[in-house]
CSV table of C-alpha atoms and ligand atoms in Angstrom, one decimal:
chain,number,residue,atom,x,y,z
R,47,MET,CA,18.9,-17.6,22.4
R,48,SER,CA,20.1,-14.6,20.4
R,49,SER,CA,21.6,-13.0,23.5
R,50,GLU,CA,23.7,-16.2,24.0
R,51,LEU,CA,24.7,-16.2,20.4
R,52,VAL,CA,25.9,-12.6,20.6
R,53,ARG,CA,27.7,-13.0,23.9
R,54,SER,CA,29.5,-16.2,22.8
R,55,PHE,CA,30.7,-14.5,19.6
R,56,TYR,CA,31.7,-11.5,21.6
R,57,ALA,CA,33.7,-13.5,24.1
R,58,ALA,CA,35.4,-15.4,21.2
R,59,ALA,CA,36.2,-12.2,19.4
R,60,GLU,CA,37.6,-10.6,22.5
R,61,ALA,CA,39.9,-13.6,22.9
R,62,LEU,CA,41.0,-13.1,19.3
R,63,ALA,CA,41.5,-9.3,19.8
R,64,PRO,CA,45.4,-9.5,20.0
R,65,GLU,CA,45.5,-11.3,16.7
R,66,MET,CA,42.9,-9.0,15.1
R,67,ILE,CA,44.7,-5.9,16.2
R,68,ALA,CA,48.1,-7.2,15.1
R,69,ARG,CA,46.6,-7.9,11.6
R,70,ARG,CA,44.9,-4.4,11.5
R,71,ARG,CA,48.3,-2.8,12.3
R,72,ASP,CA,50.1,-4.9,9.7
R,73,PHE,CA,47.6,-3.8,7.1
R,74,HIS,CA,47.9,-0.2,8.3
R,75,ARG,CA,51.7,-0.3,7.9
R,76,HIS,CA,51.3,-1.7,4.4
R,77,PRO,CA,48.4,0.2,2.8
R,78,GLU,CA,47.6,-0.4,-0.9
R,79,LEU,CA,45.5,1.7,-3.3
R,80,GLY,CA,42.5,0.4,-5.1
R,81,PHE,CA,43.1,-2.6,-7.4
R,82,GLN,CA,46.7,-2.8,-6.1
R,83,GLU,CA,45.9,-4.7,-2.9
R,84,VAL,CA,48.2,-7.6,-3.8
R,85,ARG,CA,49.9,-7.9,-0.4
R,86,THR,CA,46.6,-7.5,1.5
R,87,ALA,CA,44.9,-10.0,-0.7
R,88,GLY,CA,47.8,-12.4,-0.1
R,89,VAL,CA,47.4,-12.2,3.6
R,90,VAL,CA,43.6,-12.7,3.3
R,91,THR,CA,44.1,-15.7,1.0
R,92,ARG,CA,46.5,-17.3,3.3
R,93,VAL,CA,44.3,-16.9,6.4
R,94,LEU,CA,41.2,-18.1,4.7
R,95,THR,CA,43.0,-21.1,3.3
R,96,ASP,CA,44.5,-22.0,6.7
R,97,LEU,CA,41.0,-21.9,8.1
R,98,GLY,CA,40.0,-24.5,5.5
R,99,LEU,CA,37.7,-22.3,3.4
R,100,GLU,CA,37.3,-22.7,-0.3
R,101,VAL,CA,39.1,-19.7,-1.6
R,102,ARG,CA,38.8,-17.9,-5.0
R,103,THR,CA,41.4,-15.2,-5.7
R,104,GLY,CA,41.7,-12.5,-8.4
R,105,VAL,CA,38.0,-11.8,-8.4
R,106,GLY,CA,37.6,-8.2,-9.8
R,107,GLN,CA,41.4,-8.1,-10.1
R,108,THR,CA,42.6,-8.2,-6.4
R,109,GLY,CA,39.4,-9.4,-4.7
R,110,VAL,CA,39.2,-12.6,-2.7
R,111,ILE,CA,36.2,-14.8,-1.9
R,112,GLY,CA,36.1,-17.4,0.8
R,113,LEU,CA,33.3,-20.0,1.2
R,114,LEU,CA,32.3,-21.6,4.5
R,115,GLU,CA,29.6,-24.2,4.7
R,116,GLY,CA,27.8,-24.7,7.9
R,117,GLU,CA,27.0,-28.2,9.1
R,118,ARG,CA,23.3,-27.9,8.3
R,119,PRO,CA,21.7,-26.8,5.0
R,120,GLY,CA,20.5,-23.3,4.7
R,121,PRO,CA,20.7,-20.1,2.6
R,122,THR,CA,23.9,-18.4,1.4
R,123,VAL,CA,24.7,-15.0,2.9
R,124,LEU,CA,27.3,-12.6,1.7
R,125,LEU,CA,29.6,-10.8,4.1
R,126,ARG,CA,31.5,-7.9,2.6
R,127,PHE,CA,34.8,-6.2,3.8
R,128,ASP,CA,36.8,-3.6,1.8
R,129,MET,CA,40.6,-3.6,1.7
R,130,ASP,CA,41.8,-0.5,-0.1
R,131,ALA,CA,43.7,2.6,1.3
R,132,LEU,CA,43.8,6.2,0.1
R,133,PRO,CA,46.3,8.5,-1.6
R,134,ILE,CA,47.0,10.5,1.6
R,135,GLN,CA,50.3,11.0,3.5
R,136,GLU,CA,49.8,9.8,7.0
R,137,GLU,CA,50.6,12.3,9.8
R,138,ASN,CA,50.2,10.0,12.8
R,139,ALA,CA,53.4,9.2,14.7
R,140,VAL,CA,52.3,5.7,15.8
R,141,GLU,CA,54.5,2.7,15.6
R,142,TYR,CA,52.1,1.1,13.1
R,143,ALA,CA,52.1,4.2,10.8
R,144,SER,CA,52.1,3.7,7.1
R,145,THR,CA,55.5,2.8,5.6
R,146,THR,CA,54.4,3.7,2.1
R,147,ALA,CA,54.8,7.4,1.3
R,148,GLY,CA,51.6,9.1,0.2
R,149,VAL,CA,49.4,6.1,0.9
R,150,MET,CA,47.4,5.6,4.1
R,151,HIS,CA,44.5,3.6,5.5
R,152,ALA,CA,42.6,6.7,6.4
R,153,CYS,CA,39.1,5.3,6.1
R,154,GLY,CA,39.4,2.2,8.4
R,155,HIS,CA,39.4,-0.5,5.7
R,156,ASP,CA,42.5,-2.0,7.4
R,157,GLY,CA,40.1,-2.6,10.4
R,158,HIS,CA,37.4,-4.0,8.1
R,159,THR,CA,39.8,-6.5,6.6
R,160,ALA,CA,41.0,-7.6,10.0
R,161,ILE,CA,37.4,-7.8,11.2
R,162,GLY,CA,36.5,-10.0,8.2
R,163,LEU,CA,39.3,-12.4,8.9
R,164,THR,CA,38.2,-12.7,12.5
R,165,VAL,CA,34.6,-13.2,11.5
R,166,ALA,CA,35.8,-16.0,9.2
R,167,ARG,CA,37.5,-17.7,12.1
R,168,LEU,CA,34.6,-17.1,14.5
R,169,LEU,CA,32.2,-18.8,12.1
R,170,THR,CA,34.6,-21.6,11.2
R,171,GLU,CA,35.0,-22.4,14.9
R,172,ALA,CA,31.2,-22.3,15.4
R,173,ARG,CA,30.6,-24.3,12.2
R,174,ALA,CA,29.1,-27.3,13.9
R,175,GLY,CA,26.1,-25.2,15.0
R,176,LEU,CA,25.7,-23.3,11.8
R,177,ALA,CA,23.2,-23.5,9.0
R,178,GLY,CA,23.8,-22.3,5.4
R,179,THR,CA,26.8,-21.0,3.5
R,180,PHE,CA,28.8,-17.9,4.4
R,181,LYS,CA,30.4,-16.1,1.5
R,182,PHE,CA,33.2,-13.8,2.6
R,183,VAL,CA,33.9,-11.1,0.1
R,184,PHE,CA,37.1,-9.1,0.5
R,185,GLN,CA,36.7,-6.2,-1.9
R,186,PRO,CA,39.3,-4.1,-3.6
R,187,ALA,CA,38.9,-0.4,-4.7
R,188,GLU,CA,35.9,0.8,-2.7
R,189,GLU,CA,37.2,4.4,-2.8
R,190,GLY,CA,35.5,5.5,-6.0
R,191,LEU,CA,37.2,3.0,-8.4
R,192,GLY,CA,34.4,0.5,-8.7
R,193,GLY,CA,35.8,-2.5,-6.9
R,194,ALA,CA,32.4,-4.0,-6.1
R,195,ARG,CA,31.2,-3.7,-9.7
R,196,ALA,CA,34.4,-5.4,-10.9
R,197,MET,CA,33.8,-8.3,-8.4
R,198,VAL,CA,30.2,-8.7,-9.5
R,199,ALA,CA,31.2,-8.7,-13.2
R,200,ASP,CA,33.7,-11.4,-12.2
R,201,GLY,CA,30.9,-13.6,-10.8
R,202,ALA,CA,31.0,-12.7,-7.1
R,203,LEU,CA,27.2,-13.1,-6.9
R,204,GLU,CA,27.1,-16.4,-8.6
R,205,GLY,CA,27.7,-20.0,-7.4
R,206,PRO,CA,26.4,-20.0,-4.7
R,207,VAL,CA,24.0,-17.1,-5.1
R,208,PRO,CA,23.6,-15.1,-1.8
R,209,VAL,CA,20.1,-14.3,-0.6
R,210,ALA,CA,21.1,-11.6,1.8
R,211,SER,CA,24.2,-9.4,2.4
R,212,PHE,CA,25.9,-7.9,5.3
R,213,GLY,CA,28.4,-5.0,5.6
R,214,MET,CA,29.6,-2.5,8.1
R,215,HIS,CA,31.8,0.6,8.4
R,216,LEU,CA,33.8,1.8,11.5
R,217,TRP,CA,32.4,5.2,12.2
R,218,ASN,CA,34.8,7.8,13.7
R,219,THR,CA,32.3,10.6,14.1
R,220,LYS,CA,30.7,8.5,16.8
R,221,PRO,CA,32.2,7.0,20.0
R,222,LEU,CA,32.9,3.4,20.8
R,223,GLY,CA,29.6,1.9,22.1
R,224,TRP,CA,27.5,3.5,19.4
R,225,ILE,CA,25.8,1.4,16.7
R,226,ALA,CA,23.6,2.6,13.8
R,227,SER,CA,21.5,0.3,11.8
R,228,THR,CA,19.2,2.4,9.7
R,229,ASP,CA,15.9,1.4,8.1
R,230,GLY,CA,15.9,2.1,4.3
R,231,PRO,CA,18.3,4.4,2.5
R,232,VAL,CA,21.5,4.9,4.4
R,233,MET,CA,24.2,6.1,1.9
R,234,SER,CA,23.4,8.1,-1.2
R,235,ALA,CA,23.8,7.4,-4.8
R,236,ALA,CA,26.8,9.4,-6.2
R,237,ASP,CA,26.7,10.6,-9.8
R,238,ARG,CA,29.2,12.9,-11.5
R,239,PHE,CA,28.7,15.4,-14.3
R,240,THR,CA,30.7,17.3,-16.9
R,241,VAL,CA,29.2,20.3,-18.7
R,242,LYS,CA,31.1,21.6,-21.7
R,243,LEU,CA,30.3,25.0,-23.1
R,244,HIS,CA,31.4,26.0,-26.5
R,245,GLY,CA,31.2,29.7,-27.4
R,246,ARG,CA,33.3,31.9,-29.6
R,247,GLY,CA,36.6,33.3,-28.3
R,248,GLY,CA,37.9,36.8,-29.0
R,249,HIS,CA,39.5,39.9,-27.7
R,250,ALA,CA,38.3,40.9,-24.2
R,251,ALA,CA,38.1,44.5,-25.4
R,252,SER,CA,35.3,43.7,-27.9
R,253,PRO,CA,33.0,41.1,-26.3
R,254,LYS,CA,30.3,41.7,-28.8
R,255,GLU,CA,32.3,39.8,-31.3
R,256,SER,CA,32.4,36.7,-29.1
R,257,ARG,CA,30.0,34.3,-27.4
R,258,ASP,CA,31.4,34.3,-23.9
R,259,PRO,CA,31.2,30.8,-22.2
R,260,VAL,CA,32.5,32.2,-18.9
R,261,VAL,CA,29.4,34.4,-18.4
R,262,ALA,CA,27.2,31.4,-19.5
R,263,ALA,CA,29.0,29.1,-17.0
R,264,ALA,CA,28.5,31.6,-14.2
R,265,HIS,CA,24.7,31.8,-14.9
R,266,ILE,CA,24.5,28.0,-15.1
R,267,ILE,CA,26.2,27.5,-11.8
R,268,SER,CA,23.9,30.0,-10.1
R,269,ALA,CA,20.8,28.4,-11.6
R,270,LEU,CA,21.9,24.9,-10.6
R,271,GLN,CA,21.6,26.0,-7.0
R,272,SER,CA,17.8,26.2,-7.5
R,273,VAL,CA,17.5,22.5,-8.3
R,274,VAL,CA,17.6,21.2,-4.8
R,275,SER,CA,15.9,24.2,-3.2
R,276,ARG,CA,13.1,24.5,-5.7
R,277,ASN,CA,12.6,21.1,-7.4
R,278,VAL,CA,13.2,18.5,-4.7
R,279,ASP,CA,10.5,17.8,-2.1
R,280,ALA,CA,11.5,19.5,1.2
R,281,LEU,CA,11.2,16.1,3.0
R,282,ASP,CA,13.5,14.3,0.5
R,283,GLN,CA,17.3,14.8,0.4
R,284,ALA,CA,19.6,15.7,-2.4
R,285,VAL,CA,22.9,17.5,-2.9
R,286,LEU,CA,24.1,19.1,-6.1
R,287,SER,CA,27.7,20.5,-5.9
R,288,VAL,CA,29.7,22.2,-8.6
R,289,THR,CA,33.2,21.5,-7.7
R,290,SER,CA,35.4,22.5,-10.6
R,291,ILE,CA,35.3,25.1,-13.3
R,292,HIS,CA,37.9,25.6,-16.0
R,293,ALA,CA,38.1,28.3,-18.7
R,294,GLY,CA,40.5,30.7,-20.2
R,295,THR,CA,44.2,31.3,-20.4
R,296,ALA,CA,44.7,35.1,-20.1
R,297,PHE,CA,43.2,38.3,-18.8
R,298,ASN,CA,42.6,39.8,-22.2
R,299,ILE,CA,41.1,36.8,-24.0
R,300,ILE,CA,37.6,35.6,-24.0
R,301,PRO,CA,37.9,31.9,-24.2
R,302,GLU,CA,36.3,29.6,-26.6
R,303,THR,CA,35.2,27.0,-24.1
R,304,ALA,CA,34.4,26.4,-20.4
R,305,GLU,CA,34.0,23.2,-18.5
R,306,ILE,CA,32.1,22.6,-15.3
R,307,LEU,CA,32.4,19.5,-13.1
R,308,GLY,CA,30.4,18.3,-10.1
R,309,THR,CA,28.5,15.7,-8.3
R,310,VAL,CA,24.8,14.8,-7.5
R,311,ARG,CA,23.9,12.8,-4.4
R,312,THR,CA,20.4,11.3,-3.9
R,313,PHE,CA,18.7,8.5,-2.0
R,314,THR,CA,15.9,7.5,-4.3
R,315,PRO,CA,15.5,6.9,-8.1
R,316,ASP,CA,12.6,9.4,-8.2
R,317,VAL,CA,14.6,12.2,-6.7
R,318,ARG,CA,17.6,11.3,-8.9
R,319,ASP,CA,15.5,11.4,-12.1
R,320,ARG,CA,13.9,14.7,-11.2
R,321,VAL,CA,17.3,16.3,-10.4
R,322,ILE,CA,18.8,15.0,-13.7
R,323,GLU,CA,15.8,16.3,-15.6
R,324,ARG,CA,16.1,19.8,-14.2
R,325,PHE,CA,19.8,19.8,-14.5
R,326,ASN,CA,19.6,19.1,-18.2
R,327,ALA,CA,16.8,21.7,-18.8
R,328,LEU,CA,18.7,24.5,-17.0
R,329,VAL,CA,22.0,23.8,-18.8
R,330,ALA,CA,20.3,23.6,-22.2
R,331,GLY,CA,18.1,26.6,-21.6
R,332,LEU,CA,20.8,28.9,-20.3
R,333,ALA,CA,23.2,27.8,-23.0
R,334,THR,CA,20.6,28.8,-25.6
R,335,ALA,CA,20.0,32.1,-23.8
R,336,PHE,CA,23.7,33.0,-23.8
R,337,GLU,CA,24.2,31.8,-27.4
R,338,VAL,CA,26.8,29.0,-26.6
R,339,GLU,CA,26.6,25.3,-27.3
R,340,SER,CA,26.4,22.9,-24.5
R,341,SER,CA,26.9,19.2,-23.9
R,342,VAL,CA,26.3,17.3,-20.7
R,343,GLU,CA,28.1,14.1,-19.8
R,344,TYR,CA,26.2,12.6,-16.8
R,345,GLN,CA,27.7,9.5,-15.3
R,346,SER,CA,25.7,7.4,-12.9
R,347,GLY,CA,28.0,6.2,-10.2
R,348,THR,CA,27.4,4.1,-7.2
R,349,LYS,CA,23.7,3.4,-6.4
R,350,ALA,CA,22.3,4.3,-3.0
R,351,VAL,CA,22.8,1.8,-0.2
R,352,SER,CA,19.3,1.0,1.1
R,353,ASN,CA,18.8,-1.3,4.1
R,354,ASN,CA,16.1,-3.9,4.4
R,355,ALA,CA,14.0,-2.7,7.4
R,356,GLU,CA,13.6,-6.1,8.9
R,357,LEU,CA,17.3,-6.9,8.7
R,358,ALA,CA,18.3,-3.5,10.0
R,359,ALA,CA,15.9,-4.0,13.0
R,360,ARG,CA,17.3,-7.4,13.7
R,361,VAL,CA,20.9,-6.0,13.8
R,362,ARG,CA,19.7,-3.4,16.4
R,363,GLU,CA,18.1,-6.2,18.5
R,364,LEU,CA,21.4,-8.1,18.4
R,365,ALA,CA,23.5,-5.0,19.0
R,366,ALA,CA,21.7,-4.6,22.3
R,367,PHE,CA,23.3,-7.8,23.6
R,368,VAL,CA,26.9,-6.7,22.6
R,369,PRO,CA,28.8,-5.8,25.8
R,370,GLY,CA,29.8,-2.1,25.8
R,371,VAL,CA,27.1,-1.0,23.3
R,372,THR,CA,25.3,1.9,24.9
R,373,HIS,CA,23.7,3.8,22.0
R,374,ILE,CA,21.7,2.1,19.2
R,375,VAL,CA,20.2,4.3,16.5
R,376,ALA,CA,18.0,3.7,13.5
R,377,GLY,CA,18.2,6.9,11.6
R,378,GLU,CA,21.9,7.6,10.7
R,379,ARG,CA,22.2,8.6,7.1
R,380,THR,CA,25.0,10.2,5.1
R,381,MET,CA,25.3,11.8,1.6
R,382,GLY,CA,28.6,9.8,1.3
R,383,SER,CA,28.4,6.8,-1.0
R,384,GLU,CA,29.4,3.2,-0.8
R,385,ASP,CA,29.6,0.5,-3.5
R,386,MET,CA,28.3,-2.1,-1.0
R,387,SER,CA,25.0,-1.3,-3.0
R,388,GLU,CA,26.3,-3.5,-5.8
R,389,PHE,CA,26.1,-6.5,-3.6
R,390,MET,CA,22.7,-5.6,-2.1
R,391,ASP,CA,20.9,-4.6,-5.3
R,392,ASP,CA,17.8,-6.8,-5.4
R,393,ARG,CA,18.5,-8.9,-2.3
R,394,PRO,CA,17.8,-7.8,1.3
R,395,GLY,CA,20.9,-6.5,3.0
R,396,VAL,CA,22.0,-4.4,5.9
R,397,TYR,CA,25.0,-2.0,6.1
R,398,PHE,CA,25.6,-0.7,9.6
R,399,PHE,CA,28.0,1.6,11.4
R,400,VAL,CA,30.1,0.9,14.4
R,401,GLY,CA,31.3,3.9,16.5
R,402,SER,CA,35.1,3.9,16.8
R,403,ARG,CA,35.9,7.4,18.1
R,404,ASN,CA,37.8,8.0,21.4
R,405,ASP,CA,38.1,11.7,22.4
R,406,GLU,CA,40.3,11.0,25.4
R,407,ARG,CA,42.9,9.2,23.4
R,408,GLY,CA,42.7,11.7,20.5
R,409,LEU,CA,41.3,9.1,18.2
R,410,ASN,CA,38.8,11.5,16.8
R,411,PHE,CA,39.9,12.7,13.4
R,412,GLY,CA,37.4,12.1,10.6
R,413,HIS,CA,37.6,9.6,7.8
R,414,HIS,CA,40.1,10.6,5.0
R,415,HIS,CA,42.0,12.9,7.4
R,416,PRO,CA,45.8,12.4,7.5
R,417,ARG,CA,45.5,11.9,11.3
R,418,PHE,CA,42.6,9.4,11.1
R,419,ASP,CA,42.9,6.6,13.6
R,420,PHE,CA,40.3,4.7,15.6
R,421,ASP,CA,39.8,2.9,18.9
R,422,GLU,CA,40.7,-0.7,18.2
R,423,ARG,CA,38.2,-2.0,20.7
R,424,ALA,CA,35.6,-1.3,18.0
R,425,LEU,CA,37.1,-4.2,16.0
R,426,VAL,CA,35.8,-6.6,18.6
R,427,THR,CA,32.3,-5.0,18.6
R,428,GLY,CA,32.3,-5.1,14.8
R,429,ALA,CA,33.4,-8.7,14.4
R,430,ALA,CA,31.0,-10.0,17.1
R,431,LEU,CA,28.1,-8.2,15.5
R,432,VAL,CA,28.8,-9.2,11.9
R,433,ALA,CA,29.2,-12.9,13.0
R,434,ALA,CA,26.1,-12.9,15.1
R,435,ALA,CA,24.0,-11.1,12.4
R,436,ALA,CA,25.0,-13.6,9.7
R,437,ALA,CA,24.7,-16.7,11.8
R,438,ASP,CA,21.3,-15.5,13.2
R,439,TYR,CA,20.0,-14.9,9.7
R,440,THR,CA,20.9,-18.3,8.3
R,441,ALA,CA,19.6,-20.1,11.4
R,442,ARG,CA,16.3,-18.4,11.1
R,443,ALA,CA,16.0,-18.9,7.4
R,444,ALA,CA,17.1,-22.5,7.4
I,103,LIG,ZN1,36.5,6.3,2.6
I,104,LIG,ZN1,35.4,3.6,3.8
């Protein structure tokens, strides 16, 4: 039964490949940054409306939601696709290269939007055999600007309330035919911090008159390296990176202030709490030791994306029936972050990766690289698998 479901969606997706690729290339030519996806949202709205879906626009500024009701009653599931591009100047010389200077689809969200529209069509055409309601969420501003949070604040999770959520990312570090659907945590929580140190400025020739925030900053940065190595269980994962330090204006002046910025990545609340606790203690203790004042601004960013084990396993089972899929893994994790977590939160969800790299064709640059591009055959794989996973879930839960 599930093998037939997957194969029929795959065949239908393959037949729609020319349309899906044309759309992906159109989005690629016209990339738009977070919360500015006006043209993209317009295309999405038109396609969903033409399919006969109930469409809501302007959700979280430029987000679009389409609702499709199956013929039989059943649960509501959320299917999420992101639409935004990045502030990167494209260096590919393809005919569908970006026509907007300094903006590029370098993460594959052009592909995700095209996949989403194809999934909407696949499920609309299969509607007679479907149970439940499918909520297509086309999200703006995934790249660190909080698009998912904006959509949730605008009621994306209300009326009808989804009981499960599905999302995916094309994955260019792995080849076409590779699928990862991981049990549990898959993408990390991403927090950011700013440490401000206030000392006493003065002449560099008489440091004893000053309270040097540069020396204090140097010791704090060194000490922060011990948090992950000494305070986090060796079997857990965390990253603490100091990425920016600013102080001073001249070679002969001890500055008054210093500022340190960075990020913390963790998978579980326990580890996150422990890292924050040690972070604060080290900053406060060393500031006291070096006679400077300190303040910490710690901003909790995206939460970790954590897959429901049962749903993740089901996606792996279904993936095995997708033609061309040769590698299915359960343990892929990344310290990157994703605001898909906003839609998963308390409800079971799964976020999986679809290999899209092709070394022979030179489609093997990483995400966010000015030469990023992927094998478009992955669009068919992605569309078939998302459609099958969602339809399978509502059929079994109905
Ligand atoms: Zn990205
Ligand atoms: Zn992305």
